[in-house]
Amino acid sequence: MNILVLGSGGREHALSWKLKQSPLCKNVYIAPGNAGTSTIGINVQLNVNDFDGIAAFALDHHIQMIVVGPEDPLVRGISDYFQNRADLMHIALIGPTKAGAKLEGSKDFSKQFMTRHGIPTARSKTFTKRTIEEGLNYVSSHPLPIVLKADGLAAGKGVIIAEDQETARQTLKEMLLDEKFGAASQQVVIEQFLSGIEVSVFVLTDGKHYKMLPSAKDYKRIGEGDTGLNTGGMGAVTPVPFADATFMEKVEKQIVEPTIEGLSNEKINYKGFLFIGLMNVEGNPFVIEYNVRMGDPETQVVMPAIESDLLPLLNACATGRLNEQDLVLAKGFHATVVMVSGGYPGSYEKGHVIEGLKNVEEGLVFHAGTDGDEQITTNGGRVLAITGQNTLLEKALSQAYESVAKIHWQGANFRKDIGQDLLKWMSQHQK
Ligand code: AMP
Ligand code: GLY
């Protein structure tokens, strides 16, 4: 099979790495890809939102499957575009239609969806410019902290957790009146703060059946001990010790099953990955958000943690026969450490030469913001994700960190405490 993967991050490197291992896979193309994906397949200079260009390329190169990495093309309707054109409908497109992608594209839609289907989530109310007075009053009577969310896609920046009411009122005004996040904040969801530990749950669905992929813990803040600014993700670990069998059973029964049933009952065509960001509140799961794609850097641990060939699973996803496939998971732990450019998530420099990649002997090196072939240079905020594997979490982490220590560029930064909270949790709970 010829496969086209859309995107350019560590997630897409990990997806193409996994797909290329399939005996059924002939060529993998990655658009636009990075220096790492060019070692797996062929990078194609196409923008992920250029549907006409993607279609022309797919026809020219006999592409049979397109795996969509990021949410943007899905929210803009790439799946509908391919379904609606007679010459493209034979191509299996892994990703939901525009209607399904609203689960990520509109927080108000996803909240209403969860309410309709009795899915546990934080209590919330949505306001617009027209109802701002009501919103300001709502804030005044709301317990602290208060969570304010821009309705639309805001590149991961649209969530503000206000510790006091003045900040919450000010933020609400900035979002609605000044359109702080552009059109994304024309509606604002005001939500109850949930206190607990977060876990990223991944599901593959054909719209009717589903498979639970490995769950992961993501480390979102730039600084050790979960301090400092939010980032795209600085590391990840799978499996997550506190998301045990009892908790995951609740996740399936209370969240995954009603979500898939809800989509099916509402005639929303959803074939692809579903990423459910959950809060574990004293052993009970609550949905923080839906994403209609895989997570980054979670994919860099989830893909290596899948033992089965991914390609037949994705094929079955496209044809509605996911129930006929088995999913076998690898044993042990996978941990990834993300190396970022100095200054990220603020401003940073690009174009620094990355040294030492050839000295890495163990672990998997997934590229994100990289460029070049012989000489590889930095080309983004998140640059590499180094994944280690072992039956013991300590050893999976030390494998990743030993490889990180061999790689250098000017200003390189990474978190030194990935997985430490989980080691501590295990020493307290698994005696
Ligand atoms: P989101 O973009 O919805 O993932 O939100 C970004 C981050 O804000 C999440 O990963 C959580 O850490 C935090 N967050 C969002 N909603 C809540 C909530 N209701 N309670 C506590 N934290 C939240
Ligand atoms: N790591 C979180 C995300 O991909 O949204």
XYZ file of C-alpha atoms and ligand atoms in Angstrom:
459
model
C 0.000 0.000 0.000
C 1.081 3.581 -0.606
C 0.372 5.790 2.377
C 0.446 9.551 2.806
C 0.874 10.914 6.330
C -0.048 14.582 6.817
C 1.933 16.670 9.292
C 5.489 17.499 10.312
C 5.909 16.718 13.993
C 7.179 13.956 16.225
C 3.688 12.459 16.079
C 3.918 12.067 12.308
C 7.452 10.642 12.527
C 6.199 8.029 15.021
C 3.122 7.222 12.884
C 5.172 6.787 9.704
C 7.822 4.764 11.599
C 5.084 2.387 12.775
C 3.326 2.151 9.392
C 6.587 1.525 7.515
C 7.127 -1.640 9.599
C 4.051 -3.236 8.064
C 4.718 -5.874 5.397
C 1.650 -4.430 3.647
C 3.253 -0.998 3.326
C 5.042 -0.137 0.100
C 5.766 3.591 0.185
C 5.203 6.169 2.890
C 5.044 9.821 1.903
C 4.973 12.540 4.525
C 3.671 16.031 3.836
C 5.527 18.168 4.710
C 7.512 15.956 7.140
C 10.870 16.690 8.773
C 14.469 15.423 8.690
C 13.430 12.283 10.579
C 10.519 11.325 8.330
C 12.814 11.578 5.293
C 14.725 8.547 6.660
C 11.480 6.528 6.648
C 9.797 7.657 3.481
C 9.637 10.555 1.065
C 8.859 14.075 2.203
C 6.457 16.006 -0.002
C 6.329 19.794 0.016
C 2.581 20.181 0.507
C 0.647 22.194 3.063
C -1.700 20.040 5.180
C -4.596 22.397 4.349
C -4.009 22.379 0.577
C -6.743 19.826 -0.209
C -6.518 20.270 -3.981
C -2.742 19.763 -3.903
C -3.053 16.716 -1.627
C -5.708 15.198 -3.896
C -3.601 15.708 -7.030
C -0.562 14.170 -5.335
C -2.610 11.221 -4.031
C -3.943 10.438 -7.508
C -0.510 10.808 -9.137
C 1.198 8.513 -6.626
C -1.550 5.894 -6.268
C -2.063 6.654 -2.587
C -4.476 4.235 -0.953
C -4.498 5.659 2.561
C -4.104 9.119 4.071
C -3.403 9.393 7.790
C -4.122 12.896 9.057
C -1.807 13.935 11.918
C -2.988 17.401 13.033
C -6.525 18.625 13.758
C -6.576 21.638 11.468
C -7.284 19.860 8.138
C -9.920 17.698 9.875
C -11.728 20.711 11.336
C -11.603 22.271 7.831
C -13.197 19.156 6.356
C -10.494 17.149 4.567
C -12.391 13.925 5.207
C -15.593 15.322 3.616
C -13.548 16.642 0.690
C -12.216 13.154 -0.074
C -15.597 11.468 0.470
C -17.424 13.891 -1.758
C -15.210 13.499 -4.827
C -15.909 10.401 -6.900
C -12.265 10.142 -7.990
C -10.994 10.222 -4.388
C -13.552 8.225 -2.444
C -11.568 4.965 -2.852
C -8.777 6.423 -0.687
C -9.039 5.444 2.978
C -8.810 8.691 4.913
C -8.059 8.145 8.590
C -9.700 11.031 10.417
C -13.261 12.169 11.159
C -15.511 14.321 8.999
C -15.985 18.009 9.727
C -19.014 17.194 11.903
C -16.948 14.768 13.989
C -13.969 17.114 14.181
C -16.245 19.633 15.956
C -15.551 17.597 19.087
C -12.192 19.389 19.053
C -13.058 22.392 16.887
C -15.775 23.730 19.193
C -15.627 23.387 22.962
C -19.263 24.476 23.178
C -20.274 21.694 20.768
C -18.265 19.107 22.708
C -19.815 20.248 26.008
C -23.322 19.985 24.581
C -22.472 16.597 23.101
C -21.296 15.312 26.498
C -24.409 16.683 28.197
C -26.689 15.019 25.598
C -25.010 11.665 26.143
C -24.533 11.780 29.918
C -20.723 11.799 29.701
C -19.036 13.040 32.890
C -17.340 16.427 32.462
C -16.914 19.684 34.373
C -20.113 21.762 34.760
C -20.085 24.675 32.329
C -21.938 27.494 30.596
C -21.212 29.229 27.298
C -21.348 32.997 26.716
C -21.066 35.321 23.719
C -20.580 39.075 23.256
C -24.376 39.444 23.467
C -24.594 37.638 26.828
C -21.435 39.112 28.375
C -23.303 40.765 31.297
C -24.788 37.416 32.205
C -21.298 35.901 31.900
C -19.784 38.497 34.240
C -22.524 37.769 36.798
C -21.948 34.033 36.367
C -18.253 34.577 37.175
C -19.172 36.506 40.349
C -21.128 33.596 41.775
C -18.687 30.925 40.579
C -16.314 29.143 42.979
C -12.547 29.580 42.383
C -10.479 28.799 40.408
C -12.529 29.445 37.255
C -11.657 27.881 33.906
C -12.301 29.985 30.773
C -12.013 28.362 27.364
C -12.113 29.922 23.910
C -14.634 27.897 21.921
C -12.540 27.361 18.787
C -9.008 26.214 17.931
C -6.455 28.490 19.576
C -3.191 26.551 19.108
C -3.379 25.174 22.645
C -3.464 28.662 24.187
C -7.202 29.174 24.563
C -7.605 27.903 28.144
C -7.120 30.296 31.060
C -7.393 29.152 34.656
C -8.217 32.233 36.750
C -7.381 32.114 40.457
C -9.455 35.200 41.305
C -12.664 36.739 40.025
C -11.124 39.973 38.809
C -8.782 38.021 36.502
C -11.696 35.874 35.331
C -13.855 38.936 34.544
C -10.959 40.667 32.777
C -10.195 37.519 30.747
C -13.837 37.093 29.772
C -13.944 40.704 28.509
C -10.681 40.287 26.572
C -11.881 37.090 24.969
C -15.374 38.264 24.018
C -14.975 42.001 23.439
C -11.357 42.199 22.191
C -11.467 38.769 20.540
C -8.178 37.864 22.237
C -8.081 34.576 20.308
C -9.721 35.934 17.164
C -12.837 34.148 15.959
C -11.996 31.267 18.342
C -13.074 33.368 21.317
C -16.381 34.666 19.958
C -17.860 32.123 22.338
C -16.348 31.354 25.728
C -17.042 28.280 27.843
C -16.824 28.972 31.581
C -16.134 25.788 33.436
C -15.767 24.344 36.906
C -12.148 23.589 37.904
C -11.450 19.878 38.302
C -8.758 18.823 40.717
C -7.012 15.544 39.987
C -4.375 13.907 37.770
C -4.631 14.081 33.984
C -4.336 11.153 31.619
C -4.503 11.004 27.814
C -6.710 8.171 26.578
C -6.485 7.081 22.924
C -9.160 5.259 20.989
C -9.243 4.042 17.403
C -12.787 3.829 16.046
C -14.564 3.006 12.794
C -17.643 4.847 14.074
C -19.218 1.721 15.500
C -16.499 -0.462 17.001
C -13.455 0.733 18.872
C -10.064 -0.353 20.186
C -8.472 1.124 23.275
C -4.897 2.135 22.420
C -2.360 2.591 25.232
C -3.056 5.536 27.548
C -0.291 7.980 28.361
C 0.684 10.739 30.738
C 1.819 13.972 29.152
C 4.072 16.608 30.787
C 2.733 19.937 29.548
C 4.674 22.604 31.455
C 8.159 23.766 30.458
C 9.668 23.503 33.939
C 10.458 20.671 36.320
C 7.749 19.903 38.872
C 5.074 21.079 36.385
C 6.020 24.748 36.648
C 6.228 27.575 34.111
C 4.462 28.056 30.827
C 2.368 25.487 28.987
C 4.024 23.820 25.994
C 2.903 21.349 23.353
C 4.236 18.606 25.667
C 7.716 17.952 27.124
C 7.523 14.210 27.647
C 5.181 11.236 27.965
C 4.960 7.836 29.609
C 2.824 4.773 28.908
C 1.242 2.860 30.591
C 0.025 5.171 33.362
C 0.170 3.360 36.725
C -2.726 5.284 38.312
C -4.990 4.555 35.328
C -5.436 0.970 36.522
C -7.909 -1.649 35.268
C -10.753 -0.425 37.528
C -10.302 3.169 36.382
C -10.018 2.188 32.700
C -13.194 0.131 32.964
C -15.001 3.277 34.145
C -13.421 5.192 31.257
C -14.753 2.687 28.728
C -18.236 2.363 30.196
C -18.843 5.979 31.194
C -16.944 7.793 28.440
C -15.742 5.798 25.421
C -18.895 3.738 24.814
C -21.371 6.638 25.166
C -19.100 8.791 22.959
C -19.029 6.256 20.105
C -22.741 5.531 20.496
C -23.490 9.232 20.614
C -21.573 9.867 17.382
C -23.306 6.955 15.692
C -26.790 8.004 16.905
C -26.189 11.543 15.691
C -25.143 10.124 12.288
C -21.680 11.618 12.604
C -19.201 9.690 10.463
C -16.130 9.182 12.632
C -13.332 6.950 11.417
C -10.018 7.634 13.066
C -8.227 8.389 16.274
C -9.996 9.948 19.234
C -7.906 11.404 22.044
C -9.765 11.960 25.289
C -8.054 14.220 27.809
C -9.322 13.056 31.184
C -9.038 14.145 34.766
C -8.914 11.360 37.339
C -10.846 12.904 40.216
C -10.572 10.553 43.196
C -10.778 7.510 40.961
C -13.533 8.813 38.674
C -12.911 9.995 35.109
C -14.115 13.382 33.805
C -13.537 14.604 30.249
C -11.396 17.749 30.029
C -11.403 17.784 26.247
C -11.741 15.696 23.124
C -9.099 15.844 20.392
C -9.805 14.275 17.027
C -6.223 13.123 16.417
C -3.353 11.487 18.268
C -1.404 13.443 20.895
C 2.107 14.787 20.553
C 4.372 13.632 22.302
C 2.067 10.786 23.423
C 2.223 9.139 19.962
C 5.983 8.784 20.435
C 5.270 6.307 23.273
C 1.916 4.921 22.103
C 3.150 3.722 18.674
C 6.153 1.788 20.062
C 3.797 0.324 22.710
C 1.621 -1.277 20.014
C 2.901 -4.673 18.981
C 0.284 -5.367 16.278
C 0.719 -4.195 12.726
C -1.045 -0.817 12.624
C -1.906 -0.943 8.937
C -4.570 -3.710 9.050
C -6.111 -1.890 12.024
C -6.346 1.360 10.048
C -7.661 -0.479 6.997
C -10.353 -2.082 9.159
C -11.107 1.329 10.629
C -11.781 2.675 7.133
C -14.032 -0.241 6.152
C -16.008 -0.429 9.401
C -14.605 -3.811 10.423
C -12.448 -2.900 13.389
C -14.185 -5.657 15.403
C -12.431 -8.240 13.209
C -8.940 -7.117 14.227
C -6.891 -7.944 17.296
C -4.796 -5.347 19.021
C -1.754 -6.689 20.850
C 0.199 -4.337 23.087
C 3.893 -4.497 23.947
C 4.819 -5.265 27.538
C 6.639 -2.875 29.818
C 7.019 0.909 29.831
C 7.773 3.448 27.127
C 8.934 6.931 28.089
C 9.786 9.858 25.845
C 11.776 13.007 26.631
C 11.277 16.016 24.362
C 14.323 18.173 23.567
C 13.358 21.774 22.765
C 15.042 24.934 21.498
C 16.305 27.358 24.152
C 13.599 29.938 24.917
C 10.671 27.703 23.869
C 7.690 28.089 24.414
C 8.634 31.771 24.087
C 10.765 32.986 21.183
C 13.658 30.777 20.105
C 16.302 30.510 17.418
C 16.273 28.060 14.531
C 19.052 26.698 12.341
C 21.421 25.349 15.029
C 23.347 22.235 14.008
C 22.305 19.144 15.981
C 25.337 17.065 16.998
C 25.568 13.537 18.312
C 22.542 11.915 16.659
C 24.786 9.188 15.273
C 26.069 8.348 18.769
C 22.651 7.255 19.987
C 22.727 3.494 20.411
C 19.559 2.772 22.332
C 16.061 4.121 22.202
C 14.126 5.706 19.372
C 14.794 9.203 18.108
C 11.674 10.880 16.723
C 12.166 14.213 14.979
C 9.825 17.209 15.201
C 11.307 20.624 14.310
C 14.314 19.441 12.292
C 15.595 20.087 8.788
C 18.367 18.815 6.499
C 19.797 15.412 5.629
C 23.547 15.065 6.100
C 23.704 17.999 8.478
C 20.568 18.208 10.589
C 19.546 21.556 12.031
C 16.838 22.781 14.393
C 13.725 24.127 12.739
C 11.143 24.540 15.515
C 10.398 24.771 19.233
C 10.070 21.087 19.939
C 12.988 19.473 18.107
C 13.325 15.791 19.064
C 11.556 13.200 21.225
C 13.735 10.366 22.505
C 11.835 7.250 23.543
C 13.185 4.544 25.844
C 11.654 1.151 26.555
C 12.025 -1.360 29.369
C 9.959 -3.605 31.633
C 10.891 -1.162 34.413
C 9.932 2.501 34.164
C 13.242 3.607 35.771
C 15.145 1.835 33.013
C 12.929 3.095 30.184
C 13.614 6.607 31.511
C 17.374 6.096 31.905
C 17.552 4.711 28.371
C 15.855 7.848 27.034
C 17.986 10.191 29.168
C 21.263 8.457 28.242
C 20.482 9.083 24.588
C 19.410 12.667 25.297
C 22.837 13.224 26.931
C 24.559 12.322 23.647
C 22.694 14.941 21.602
C 23.665 18.617 21.611
C 22.924 21.917 19.967
C 23.247 25.476 21.108
C 20.560 26.227 23.687
C 19.007 22.736 23.781
C 16.689 22.234 26.761
C 14.669 19.362 28.207
C 12.868 18.461 31.420
C 14.877 16.286 33.771
C 11.939 14.947 35.769
C 9.815 13.074 33.201
C 8.200 10.058 34.917
C 9.459 10.941 38.417
C 5.917 11.528 39.712
C 4.898 8.081 38.433
C 7.908 6.383 40.063
C 6.928 8.070 43.323
C 3.302 7.036 42.911
C 4.327 3.423 42.281
C 6.608 3.322 45.299
C 3.688 4.522 47.451
C 0.938 2.353 45.935
C 2.530 -0.823 44.631
C 4.335 -2.284 47.611
P -7.539 21.979 27.046
O -7.052 22.841 25.925
O -9.015 21.861 27.187
O -6.785 20.677 27.101
O -7.001 22.638 28.373
C -5.626 22.838 28.596
C -5.254 22.393 29.978
O -5.980 23.160 30.941
C -5.653 20.957 30.277
O -4.726 20.039 29.811
C -5.756 20.981 31.781
O -4.482 20.873 32.359
C -6.296 22.354 32.056
N -7.756 22.312 32.223
C -8.685 22.425 31.251
N -9.929 22.337 31.759
C -9.786 22.155 33.091
C -10.694 21.986 34.172
N -12.013 22.028 33.999
N -10.185 21.816 35.402
C -8.850 21.804 35.600
N -7.934 21.961 34.634
C -8.391 22.138 33.392
N 0.085 16.435 24.099
C -1.184 17.041 24.009
C -1.698 17.208 22.645
O -1.229 16.625 21.695
O -2.660 17.957 22.503
